Amino acid sequence: MAARRAASTTADAGDNPVGPGSGPHAPTARTSGPAGPGTRAPNIRSQVSLALREALIIGRIQPGRSVTLRGLAEELGTSPMPVREAIRGLAAENALDVSVSGRVAVPRMTDRKFGEILDARMLLEPQVAVLALPFLGKADVRRLQALDDEIDASLGNGDVEAYMRLNHAFHFAIYEAAGSEVLLPLVESVWLQFGPFMRMVYGRVGTRMLVDHHKQAIAAIGARDAAALRAAIRADIAEGMQLIGEGIGAAGTT
Amino acid sequence: MAARRAASTTADAGDNPVGPGSGPHAPTARTSGPAGPGTRAPNIRSQVSLALREALIIGRIQPGRSVTLRGLAEELGTSPMPVREAIRGLAAENALDVSVSGRVAVPRMTDRKFGEILDARMLLEPQVAVLALPFLGKADVRRLQALDDEIDASLGNGDVEAYMRLNHAFHFAIYEAAGSEVLLPLVESVWLQFGPFMRMVYGRVGTRMLVDHHKQAIAAIGARDAAALRAAIRADIAEGMQLIGEGIGAAGTT
DNA sequence: TGAAGGGATTTGTGATCACTTAATTGCAGC
DNA sequence: GCTGCAATTAAGTGATCACAAATCCCTTCA
């Protein structure tokens, strides 16, 4: 990350898409060493899984990109073993695609799958937001406003990756307040599935014409208006996904 | 060991809950040998995962029951390795609970979790059913009727395990027709989460007072009536879950 | 009789290895 | 120059091992 990555146009190979920006051979798998006494030294698998999840949600890995055990292991400075389990977990969430021969890749988008994702988001996310509403206080409203300001800034300077990360943070700052053990993982699974595609489309068409409904959502939360919050989330999903959906024909099944 | 293990009534250890009913040392992990030429010899992990999924959906494993890698591996006649990956996948779907120390167990039910599962089912399943409606023909209706007859029979003779299996088969015979890549896995994940608890409740209160709305659903499918199908599924979920929900206080967090 | 301590066992984790199969590449033949 | 085949490489899979941590059980002492 020190030096910005050279633009690579090859679709199926290239430099490391995952990893928080540190060098490829940085000892990410650090369990020993002077970790904080409060931190319980999470296992390597969790770190791999987290890195992969973020890479998918941010869209740092392109759809169709193949993910190899040994490659990812070397990239993260560990053995293939934790990667295997992490990949297995992501595959169970349909965030990664395992072919019949066992090869693992980021799934490509299809128009029907896109429609299903839109359906799932429209069903789940407004409901989760409404469930979260009673738990959202003034501090949360301020935090959401700050996030939305950052989002506007990222849209202004065309930083797609920052937008992806911040948009996810905004939505899940709302959803997580519900403390949902069942619904939230379902929403996460859906986001993992459309993240890479969303990123690819934004990378091509840009984020300039993107209109979100975050301010309406913030206002609804501040007013404790469940109906307005539901409507804002619905509108946000509908408009955002419509913009992305237009990219399917151009870039979807490539 | 060859003989059946003595029946143990302790909640946290005992005989094999998983496995298709064959002997504990049946060579489930058969990759060599004269397999059919068409079958591509699915890997052991898939078999382990399938066995676990069925055990959870049927409710053959009790909530709170701990699942150990080596134990399950020996039970299925394989090494711990495929079990590890299968468990990791199930854990990613929230079908299994991994404690901070890494111990794996079937999650226990809580009232709030139960409410969320009800929410998720009410949101997803009617929608999936309606999406499947255009793909359901007369042959499917006959198949559903046959399944429902079997369900009635299982209710009559109090065969809880058969009921669990058949009820799942009935619902997913409808849902799977939609060919959904996104929504169906979400529904599956939810079923995996309440299967063990449902089974436990039915095992205690019996299935006698159970009323389903399968016949209305079949009629709605036959009439191609989306609204009626949606209503039937909603009613089926609501009534079934209400009966189960009454068991939370008695047996939920034990 | 109860609790606390310690040792033995269990269990998950990460690494490595051997094996099989699927891609890929290179080469020969047409 | 293109096609088809074969050798090579790459990659997933299952097994085994070493290790650390957690759990369990048994002993011992108050």
Coordinates of C-alpha atoms (C1' of nucleotides) in Angstrom, one line a residue:
Chain A
M1 CA 0.0 0.0 0.0
A2 CA 3.0 2.2 0.4
A3 CA 3.2 2.4 -3.3
R4 CA -0.1 2.4 -5.1
R5 CA -0.7 -0.8 -7.0
A6 CA -0.1 -0.6 -10.7
A7 CA -3.3 -0.9 -12.6
S8 CA -3.5 -4.5 -13.6
T9 CA -6.0 -5.3 -16.3
T10 CA -5.5 -9.1 -16.3
A11 CA -8.6 -10.7 -15.1
D12 CA -7.4 -13.9 -13.6
A13 CA -3.9 -13.3 -12.2
G14 CA -2.1 -10.5 -10.7
D15 CA -0.8 -9.3 -7.4
N16 CA -2.3 -9.9 -4.0
P17 CA -5.9 -8.7 -3.7
V18 CA -6.2 -9.6 -0.1
G19 CA -4.3 -8.4 2.9
P20 CA -4.5 -5.1 4.6
G21 CA -1.9 -3.5 2.5
S22 CA 1.2 -4.7 4.2
G23 CA 3.9 -6.5 2.3
P24 CA 3.1 -9.9 0.9
H25 CA 5.4 -11.7 3.3
A26 CA 4.5 -9.7 6.4
P27 CA 4.0 -12.1 9.3
T28 CA 0.3 -11.7 9.5
A29 CA 0.0 -14.9 11.4
R30 CA 1.5 -13.6 14.5
T31 CA 0.2 -15.5 17.5
S32 CA 3.1 -15.2 19.8
G33 CA 4.8 -12.0 20.6
P34 CA 3.7 -9.3 23.0
A35 CA 0.0 -9.2 22.1
G36 CA -2.1 -7.1 24.4
P37 CA -3.1 -8.9 27.5
G38 CA -6.8 -8.3 26.8
T39 CA -6.7 -9.7 23.3
R40 CA -7.1 -13.4 23.3
A41 CA -4.8 -14.0 20.3
P42 CA -7.3 -15.0 17.7
N43 CA -6.4 -17.9 15.6
I44 CA -5.0 -17.5 12.1
R45 CA -8.1 -18.9 10.5
S46 CA -10.1 -16.0 11.9
Q47 CA -7.6 -13.6 10.5
V48 CA -7.6 -15.2 7.1
S49 CA -11.4 -15.3 7.1
L50 CA -11.6 -11.6 8.1
A51 CA -9.1 -10.6 5.5
L52 CA -11.1 -12.5 2.8
R53 CA -14.4 -11.1 4.0
E54 CA -13.2 -7.6 3.8
A55 CA -11.6 -8.1 0.5
L56 CA -14.9 -9.4 -0.8
I57 CA -17.1 -6.8 0.7
I58 CA -14.8 -4.0 -0.4
G59 CA -14.7 -5.7 -3.8
R60 CA -10.9 -6.0 -3.8
I61 CA -11.2 -9.3 -5.5
Q62 CA -12.7 -9.4 -8.9
P63 CA -15.5 -11.8 -9.9
G64 CA -14.1 -14.8 -11.6
R65 CA -10.8 -14.4 -9.9
S66 CA -9.6 -17.7 -8.8
V67 CA -8.5 -18.1 -5.2
T68 CA -5.9 -20.8 -4.5
L69 CA -5.1 -22.3 -1.2
R70 CA -1.4 -22.2 -1.5
G71 CA -1.4 -18.9 -3.2
L72 CA -3.4 -17.2 -0.5
A73 CA -1.5 -19.0 2.2
E74 CA 1.8 -17.7 0.9
E75 CA 0.3 -14.3 0.4
L76 CA -0.8 -14.2 4.1
G77 CA 2.4 -15.8 5.4
T78 CA 0.8 -18.9 6.7
S79 CA 0.3 -22.5 5.7
P80 CA -2.6 -23.6 3.5
M81 CA -4.4 -25.1 6.5
P82 CA -6.1 -22.1 8.0
V83 CA -6.9 -20.9 4.5
R84 CA -8.7 -24.1 3.7
E85 CA -11.0 -23.7 6.6
A86 CA -11.6 -20.0 6.0
I87 CA -12.4 -20.7 2.4
R88 CA -14.7 -23.5 3.4
G89 CA -16.6 -21.1 5.6
L90 CA -16.9 -18.4 2.9
A91 CA -18.0 -21.1 0.5
A92 CA -20.7 -22.1 2.8
E93 CA -22.0 -18.6 2.8
N94 CA -21.9 -18.6 -1.0
A95 CA -19.3 -15.9 -0.9
L96 CA -16.9 -18.1 -2.8
D97 CA -17.7 -20.6 -5.5
V98 CA -16.3 -24.1 -5.4
S99 CA -16.3 -25.8 -8.8
V100 CA -16.9 -29.6 -9.1
S101 CA -13.2 -30.0 -9.4
G102 CA -12.6 -28.2 -6.1
R103 CA -11.3 -25.0 -7.6
V104 CA -12.3 -21.9 -5.7
A105 CA -13.2 -18.7 -7.3
V106 CA -15.1 -15.5 -6.6
P107 CA -18.5 -16.1 -8.2
R108 CA -19.5 -14.2 -11.3
M109 CA -22.7 -12.4 -11.4
T110 CA -25.7 -13.4 -13.4
D111 CA -28.8 -11.4 -14.0
R112 CA -31.0 -13.8 -12.2
K113 CA -28.7 -14.0 -9.3
F114 CA -28.7 -10.2 -9.2
G115 CA -32.4 -10.1 -9.1
E116 CA -32.4 -12.6 -6.2
I117 CA -29.9 -10.5 -4.3
L118 CA -32.1 -7.5 -4.8
D119 CA -35.1 -9.5 -3.5
A120 CA -33.1 -10.7 -0.5
R121 CA -31.9 -7.2 0.4
M122 CA -35.3 -5.7 0.0
L123 CA -36.8 -8.4 2.3
L124 CA -34.2 -8.4 5.0
E125 CA -32.5 -5.1 5.3
P126 CA -35.5 -2.8 5.9
Q127 CA -36.7 -5.2 8.5
V128 CA -33.3 -5.4 10.3
A129 CA -33.1 -1.6 10.2
V130 CA -36.5 -1.3 11.9
L131 CA -35.6 -3.9 14.5
A132 CA -32.5 -1.8 15.2
L133 CA -34.3 1.4 15.5
P134 CA -35.1 1.2 19.3
F135 CA -31.4 0.7 20.0
L136 CA -30.1 3.6 18.0
G137 CA -29.5 6.7 20.1
K138 CA -28.2 10.2 19.5
A139 CA -24.6 9.1 19.5
D140 CA -25.4 6.6 16.7
V141 CA -27.0 9.4 14.7
R142 CA -23.9 11.5 15.0
R143 CA -21.7 8.5 14.0
L144 CA -23.9 7.9 11.0
Q145 CA -23.7 11.5 10.0
A146 CA -20.0 11.4 10.2
L147 CA -19.9 8.3 8.1
D148 CA -22.2 9.8 5.6
D149 CA -19.9 12.9 5.3
E150 CA -17.0 10.6 4.6
I151 CA -19.1 8.8 2.0
D152 CA -19.9 12.1 0.3
A153 CA -16.2 12.9 0.3
S154 CA -15.3 9.6 -1.2
L155 CA -17.9 10.1 -3.9
G156 CA -16.5 13.5 -4.6
N157 CA -12.9 12.4 -5.2
G158 CA -13.9 9.1 -6.9
D159 CA -12.3 6.8 -4.3
V160 CA -14.3 3.7 -5.1
E161 CA -12.7 1.5 -2.5
A162 CA -13.3 4.0 0.3
Y163 CA -16.9 4.3 -0.8
M164 CA -17.4 0.6 -0.7
R165 CA -15.9 0.3 2.8
L166 CA -17.8 3.3 4.1
N167 CA -21.1 2.3 2.6
H168 CA -20.8 -1.0 4.2
A169 CA -19.9 0.6 7.5
F170 CA -22.9 2.9 7.3
H171 CA -25.4 0.2 6.6
F172 CA -24.0 -2.2 9.2
A173 CA -23.7 0.5 11.8
I174 CA -27.5 0.6 11.6
Y175 CA -28.1 -3.1 11.3
E176 CA -25.7 -4.3 14.0
A177 CA -27.6 -2.2 16.6
A178 CA -30.4 -4.8 16.4
G179 CA -28.0 -7.3 18.0
S180 CA -29.4 -9.9 15.6
E181 CA -27.9 -13.3 15.7
V182 CA -29.9 -14.7 12.8
L183 CA -30.9 -11.9 10.4
L184 CA -27.6 -10.1 10.5
P185 CA -25.5 -13.1 9.2
L186 CA -28.0 -13.5 6.4
V187 CA -27.6 -9.9 5.4
E188 CA -23.8 -10.3 5.6
S189 CA -23.9 -13.3 3.4
V190 CA -25.8 -11.3 0.8
W191 CA -23.4 -8.4 0.9
L192 CA -20.5 -10.8 0.5
Q193 CA -22.1 -12.1 -2.7
F194 CA -22.6 -8.8 -4.4
G195 CA -19.6 -6.9 -3.1
P196 CA -17.1 -7.9 -5.8
F197 CA -19.6 -7.3 -8.6
M198 CA -20.7 -3.9 -7.2
R199 CA -17.0 -2.8 -7.0
M200 CA -16.4 -3.9 -10.5
V201 CA -19.4 -1.9 -11.9
Y202 CA -18.5 1.1 -9.9
G203 CA -14.9 0.8 -11.1
R204 CA -16.2 1.1 -14.6
V205 CA -19.1 3.5 -14.6
G206 CA -17.8 5.5 -11.7
T207 CA -19.7 6.7 -8.6
R208 CA -20.6 10.1 -9.9
M209 CA -24.3 9.5 -10.6
L210 CA -24.7 7.5 -7.4
V211 CA -27.6 8.8 -5.3
D212 CA -28.1 7.3 -1.8
H213 CA -30.8 7.9 0.7
H214 CA -28.6 7.9 3.8
K215 CA -29.7 11.4 4.9
Q216 CA -33.3 10.3 4.9
A217 CA -32.3 7.2 6.9
I218 CA -30.5 9.4 9.4
A219 CA -33.5 11.7 9.7
A220 CA -35.8 8.8 10.2
I221 CA -33.6 7.4 12.9
G222 CA -33.4 10.8 14.6
A223 CA -37.2 11.1 14.5
R224 CA -37.7 7.4 15.5
D225 CA -39.9 7.0 12.5
A226 CA -39.9 3.3 11.6
A227 CA -41.9 3.7 8.5
A228 CA -39.7 6.4 7.2
L229 CA -36.6 4.4 8.0
R230 CA -38.0 1.4 6.2
A231 CA -38.8 3.6 3.2
A232 CA -35.3 5.1 3.2
I233 CA -33.6 1.8 3.3
R234 CA -35.8 0.4 0.6
A235 CA -35.1 3.4 -1.6
D236 CA -31.4 3.3 -1.0
I237 CA -31.2 -0.4 -2.0
A238 CA -33.5 0.1 -5.0
E239 CA -31.6 3.0 -6.5
G240 CA -28.1 1.7 -5.7
M241 CA -28.9 -1.7 -7.1
Q242 CA -30.5 -0.3 -10.2
L243 CA -27.4 1.6 -11.0
I244 CA -25.3 -1.5 -10.5
G245 CA -27.8 -3.7 -12.4
E246 CA -27.3 -1.7 -15.5
G247 CA -23.8 -3.0 -15.6
I248 CA -24.7 -6.7 -15.8
G249 CA -25.0 -6.9 -19.5
A250 CA -21.7 -5.1 -20.0
A251 CA -19.6 -6.7 -17.4
G252 CA -21.6 -9.4 -15.7
T253 CA -20.7 -12.8 -17.1
T254 CA -17.4 -11.9 -18.5
Chain B
M1 CA -17.7 -51.3 19.6
A2 CA -19.1 -53.3 16.8
A3 CA -22.2 -53.9 18.8
R4 CA -24.4 -50.9 19.3
R5 CA -23.3 -48.6 22.0
A6 CA -25.3 -48.7 25.2
A7 CA -28.0 -46.2 25.4
S8 CA -26.8 -43.3 27.4
T9 CA -29.1 -40.7 28.7
T10 CA -26.5 -38.1 29.5
A11 CA -27.1 -35.0 27.4
D12 CA -23.5 -34.3 26.4
A13 CA -22.2 -37.6 25.3
G14 CA -23.7 -40.8 24.0
D15 CA -24.2 -42.8 20.9
N16 CA -23.9 -41.5 17.4
P17 CA -26.5 -38.9 16.4
V18 CA -25.3 -38.6 12.9
G19 CA -25.1 -41.1 10.2
P20 CA -27.8 -42.5 8.0
G21 CA -28.8 -45.3 10.4
S22 CA -26.2 -47.8 9.2
G23 CA -23.7 -49.2 11.6
P24 CA -21.2 -46.9 13.2
H25 CA -18.3 -48.5 11.3
A26 CA -19.9 -48.5 7.9
P27 CA -17.4 -47.4 5.3
T28 CA -19.2 -44.1 4.6
A29 CA -16.0 -42.7 3.2
R30 CA -15.9 -44.9 0.2
T31 CA -14.0 -43.3 -2.7
S32 CA -12.4 -46.3 -4.3
G33 CA -14.4 -49.4 -5.1
P34 CA -16.8 -50.0 -7.9
A35 CA -18.8 -46.8 -7.7
G36 CA -21.2 -46.2 -10.6
P37 CA -19.5 -44.9 -13.7
G38 CA -21.7 -41.9 -13.7
T39 CA -21.2 -40.8 -10.2
R40 CA -18.1 -38.8 -9.8
A41 CA -17.2 -40.0 -6.3
P42 CA -18.0 -36.9 -4.2
N43 CA -15.4 -36.2 -1.7
I44 CA -15.6 -37.2 1.9
R45 CA -16.1 -33.7 3.1
S46 CA -19.4 -33.4 1.2
Q47 CA -20.6 -36.7 2.7
V48 CA -19.7 -35.5 6.2
S49 CA -21.4 -32.2 5.6
L50 CA -24.5 -33.8 4.2
A51 CA -24.7 -36.2 7.1
L52 CA -24.4 -33.4 9.5
R53 CA -26.9 -31.2 7.7
E54 CA -29.4 -34.0 7.8
A55 CA -28.8 -34.7 11.4
L56 CA -29.3 -31.1 12.2
I57 CA -32.4 -30.6 10.1
I58 CA -34.0 -33.8 11.3
G59 CA -33.0 -32.7 14.8
R60 CA -31.1 -35.9 15.5
I61 CA -28.5 -33.9 17.4
Q62 CA -29.7 -32.2 20.5
P63 CA -29.1 -28.5 21.2
G64 CA -26.1 -28.1 23.5
R65 CA -24.7 -31.4 22.3
S66 CA -21.0 -31.0 21.7
V67 CA -19.5 -32.2 18.5
T68 CA -15.9 -33.2 18.5
L69 CA -13.7 -33.5 15.4
R70 CA -12.1 -36.8 16.3
G71 CA -15.4 -38.3 17.6
L72 CA -17.3 -37.5 14.5
A73 CA -14.4 -38.6 12.4
E74 CA -14.3 -42.0 14.0
E75 CA -18.0 -42.3 13.9
L76 CA -18.0 -41.7 10.2
G77 CA -14.9 -43.8 9.6
T78 CA -12.7 -41.1 8.3
S79 CA -9.9 -38.8 9.5
P80 CA -10.6 -35.5 11.4
M81 CA -9.6 -33.5 8.3
P82 CA -12.8 -33.7 6.3
V83 CA -14.8 -33.2 9.5
R84 CA -13.0 -30.0 10.2
E85 CA -13.9 -28.5 6.9
A86 CA -17.5 -29.6 7.1
I87 CA -17.9 -28.3 10.6
R88 CA -16.3 -25.0 9.5
G89 CA -18.9 -24.7 6.8
L90 CA -21.8 -25.4 9.1
A91 CA -20.4 -23.0 11.6
A92 CA -20.3 -20.3 8.9
E93 CA -24.0 -20.9 8.4
N94 CA -24.6 -20.6 12.1
A95 CA -25.8 -24.1 12.2
L96 CA -23.0 -25.0 14.7
D97 CA -21.7 -22.9 17.5
V98 CA -18.0 -22.4 18.0
S99 CA -17.0 -21.3 21.4
V100 CA -14.0 -19.0 22.0
S101 CA -12.0 -22.0 22.9
G102 CA -12.8 -23.6 19.6
R103 CA -15.2 -26.2 21.0
V104 CA -18.1 -26.9 18.6
A105 CA -21.6 -27.6 19.8
V106 CA -25.1 -27.5 18.5
P107 CA -26.4 -24.0 19.5
R108 CA -29.0 -23.7 22.2
M109 CA -32.2 -21.8 21.5
T110 CA -33.1 -18.5 23.2
D111 CA -36.3 -16.7 23.0
R112 CA -34.9 -13.8 21.1
K113 CA -33.2 -16.0 18.6
F114 CA -36.4 -17.9 18.2
G115 CA -38.2 -14.6 17.4
E116 CA -35.6 -13.8 14.8
I117 CA -35.9 -17.2 13.2
L118 CA -39.6 -16.7 13.0
D119 CA -39.0 -13.2 11.4
A120 CA -36.6 -14.6 8.9
R121 CA -38.9 -17.5 7.9
M122 CA -41.9 -15.2 7.5
L123 CA -39.8 -12.8 5.3
L124 CA -38.1 -15.4 3.1
E125 CA -40.2 -18.5 2.7
P126 CA -43.5 -17.0 1.4
Q127 CA -41.4 -15.1 -1.1
V128 CA -39.5 -18.1 -2.2
A129 CA -42.7 -20.1 -2.5
V130 CA -44.2 -17.4 -4.7
L131 CA -41.1 -17.3 -6.9
A132 CA -41.3 -21.1 -7.3
L133 CA -44.9 -21.1 -8.2
P134 CA -44.4 -20.7 -12.0
F135 CA -42.1 -23.7 -12.0
L136 CA -44.5 -26.0 -10.2
G137 CA -46.5 -28.3 -12.4
K138 CA -49.1 -31.0 -12.0
A139 CA -46.4 -33.6 -11.3
D140 CA -45.1 -31.5 -8.4
V141 CA -48.6 -31.2 -7.0
R142 CA -48.9 -34.9 -7.0
R143 CA -45.6 -35.3 -5.3
L144 CA -46.5 -32.8 -2.7
Q145 CA -49.8 -34.6 -2.0
A146 CA -47.9 -37.8 -1.6
L147 CA -45.5 -36.2 0.8
D148 CA -48.3 -34.7 2.7
D149 CA -50.0 -38.0 3.0
E150 CA -46.8 -39.4 4.5
I151 CA -46.7 -36.5 6.9
D152 CA -50.2 -37.2 8.1
A153 CA -49.2 -40.8 8.6
S154 CA -46.1 -39.9 10.6
L155 CA -48.2 -37.6 12.7
G156 CA -50.7 -40.4 13.3
N157 CA -48.2 -42.9 14.6
G158 CA -46.1 -40.3 16.4
D159 CA -42.9 -40.8 14.4
V160 CA -41.3 -37.4 15.2
E161 CA -38.1 -38.1 13.1
A162 CA -40.1 -39.1 10.1
Y163 CA -42.2 -36.0 10.5
M164 CA -39.2 -33.7 10.7
R165 CA -37.7 -35.2 7.5
L166 CA -40.9 -35.2 5.6
N167 CA -41.9 -31.7 6.6
H168 CA -38.5 -30.5 5.4
A169 CA -38.9 -32.4 2.2
F170 CA -42.4 -30.9 1.6
H171 CA -41.3 -27.3 2.1
F172 CA -38.1 -27.6 0.1
A173 CA -39.9 -29.5 -2.7
I174 CA -41.7 -26.2 -3.2
Y175 CA -38.8 -23.9 -2.5
E176 CA -36.3 -25.6 -4.7
A177 CA -38.5 -25.3 -7.7
A178 CA -37.6 -21.6 -7.7
G179 CA -34.0 -22.6 -8.6
S180 CA -32.8 -19.9 -6.3
E181 CA -29.1 -19.5 -5.8
V182 CA -29.3 -16.8 -3.2
L183 CA -32.6 -17.1 -1.3
L184 CA -32.7 -20.9 -0.9
P185 CA -29.4 -21.1 0.9
L186 CA -30.6 -18.4 3.3
V187 CA -33.7 -20.5 4.0
E188 CA -31.6 -23.6 4.5
S189 CA -29.4 -21.8 7.0
V190 CA -32.5 -20.8 9.0
W191 CA -33.8 -24.4 9.0
L192 CA -30.5 -25.7 10.1
Q193 CA -30.7 -23.3 13.1
F194 CA -34.1 -24.3 14.4
G195 CA -34.1 -28.0 13.4
P196 CA -32.6 -29.4 16.6
F197 CA -34.7 -27.2 18.8
M198 CA -37.9 -28.1 16.9
R199 CA -37.1 -31.7 17.2
M200 CA -36.5 -31.5 20.9
V201 CA -39.8 -29.7 21.5
Y202 CA -41.8 -32.1 19.4
G203 CA -40.1 -34.9 21.2
R204 CA -41.4 -33.6 24.5
V205 CA -44.9 -32.2 23.7
G206 CA -45.6 -34.6 20.8
T207 CA -46.9 -33.8 17.4
R208 CA -50.5 -34.6 18.1
M209 CA -51.8 -31.0 18.3
L210 CA -49.8 -30.0 15.2
V211 CA -51.8 -28.4 12.5
D212 CA -50.2 -27.6 9.2
H213 CA -51.5 -25.7 6.2
H214 CA -50.0 -28.0 3.6
K215 CA -53.3 -28.8 1.9
Q216 CA -54.0 -25.1 1.4
A217 CA -50.6 -24.7 -0.1
I218 CA -51.1 -27.6 -2.4
A219 CA -54.5 -26.2 -3.4
A220 CA -52.9 -22.8 -4.1
I221 CA -50.2 -24.3 -6.2
G222 CA -52.8 -26.2 -8.2
A223 CA -54.8 -23.1 -8.7
R224 CA -51.7 -21.0 -9.5
D225 CA -52.8 -18.6 -6.8
A226 CA -49.8 -16.7 -5.6
A227 CA -51.6 -14.8 -2.9
A228 CA -53.2 -18.0 -1.5
L229 CA -49.8 -19.7 -1.6
R230 CA -48.2 -16.9 0.3
A231 CA -51.0 -17.0 2.9
A232 CA -50.7 -20.7 3.3
I233 CA -47.0 -20.6 3.9
R234 CA -47.3 -17.8 6.3
A235 CA -50.0 -19.6 8.2
D236 CA -48.0 -22.8 8.2
I237 CA -45.0 -21.1 9.6
A238 CA -46.9 -19.1 12.1
E239 CA -48.8 -22.0 13.6
G240 CA -46.0 -24.4 13.6
M241 CA -43.6 -22.0 15.2
Q242 CA -46.1 -20.9 17.8
L243 CA -46.4 -24.5 18.9
I244 CA -42.7 -24.8 19.1
G245 CA -42.2 -21.4 20.8
E246 CA -44.3 -22.5 23.7
G247 CA -41.5 -24.9 24.5
I248 CA -38.8 -22.3 24.9
G249 CA -39.4 -21.6 28.6
A250 CA -39.6 -25.3 29.4
A251 CA -36.7 -26.6 27.4
G252 CA -35.0 -23.8 25.6
T253 CA -31.9 -22.8 27.5
T254 CA -31.4 -26.0 29.4
Chain C
dT1 C1' -18.2 -33.2 53.3
dG2 C1' -16.7 -29.9 50.5
dA3 C1' -13.4 -27.4 47.8
dA4 C1' -9.0 -26.8 45.7
dG5 C1' -5.1 -28.4 43.4
dG6 C1' -2.7 -31.0 40.0
dG7 C1' -2.1 -34.4 36.7
dA8 C1' -4.0 -37.0 32.7
dT9 C1' -6.8 -36.7 28.9
dT10 C1' -9.2 -34.6 25.4
dT11 C1' -9.5 -31.4 21.7
dG12 C1' -8.7 -27.8 18.4
dT13 C1' -4.9 -25.8 15.5
dG14 C1' -1.4 -25.3 12.3
dA15 C1' 2.0 -27.6 9.4
dT16 C1' 3.6 -31.0 6.4
dC17 C1' 3.2 -34.9 3.2
dA18 C1' 1.6 -38.1 -0.4
dC19 C1' -1.7 -38.7 -3.8
dT20 C1' -5.1 -37.8 -7.5
dT21 C1' -6.9 -35.0 -10.8
dA22 C1' -7.6 -31.1 -13.5
dA23 C1' -5.2 -27.3 -16.2
dT24 C1' -1.7 -25.8 -18.9
dT25 C1' 2.0 -25.8 -21.7
dG26 C1' 4.9 -27.5 -25.2
dC27 C1' 5.7 -30.4 -29.0
dA28 C1' 4.8 -33.3 -32.8
dG29 C1' 2.2 -34.3 -36.8
dC30 C1' -0.9 -33.0 -40.3
Chain D
dG1 C1' -0.4 -22.6 -39.2
dC2 C1' -3.5 -25.3 -36.7
dT3 C1' -5.0 -29.2 -34.2
dG4 C1' -4.4 -32.9 -31.1
dC5 C1' -1.8 -35.4 -27.7
dA6 C1' 1.4 -35.9 -24.0
dA7 C1' 4.3 -34.3 -20.3
dT8 C1' 4.4 -31.1 -16.8
dT9 C1' 2.7 -28.2 -13.5
dA10 C1' -0.6 -26.6 -10.3
dA11 C1' -4.1 -27.4 -6.9
dG12 C1' -7.4 -29.7 -3.9
dT13 C1' -7.9 -33.6 -0.6
dG14 C1' -7.2 -36.6 3.1
dA15 C1' -4.1 -38.3 6.6
dT16 C1' -0.8 -37.8 10.2
dC17 C1' 1.9 -35.3 13.6
dA18 C1' 3.3 -32.0 17.1
dC19 C1' 1.8 -28.7 20.2
dA20 C1' -0.9 -25.8 23.2
dA21 C1' -4.8 -25.0 25.7
dA22 C1' -8.8 -26.3 27.8
dT23 C1' -11.4 -29.8 30.3
dC24 C1' -12.0 -33.5 33.3
dC25 C1' -11.2 -36.3 37.0
dC26 C1' -9.0 -37.8 41.0
dT27 C1' -6.5 -36.9 45.0
dT28 C1' -5.7 -34.4 49.0
dC29 C1' -6.4 -31.2 52.5
dA30 C1' -9.3 -28.1 55.4

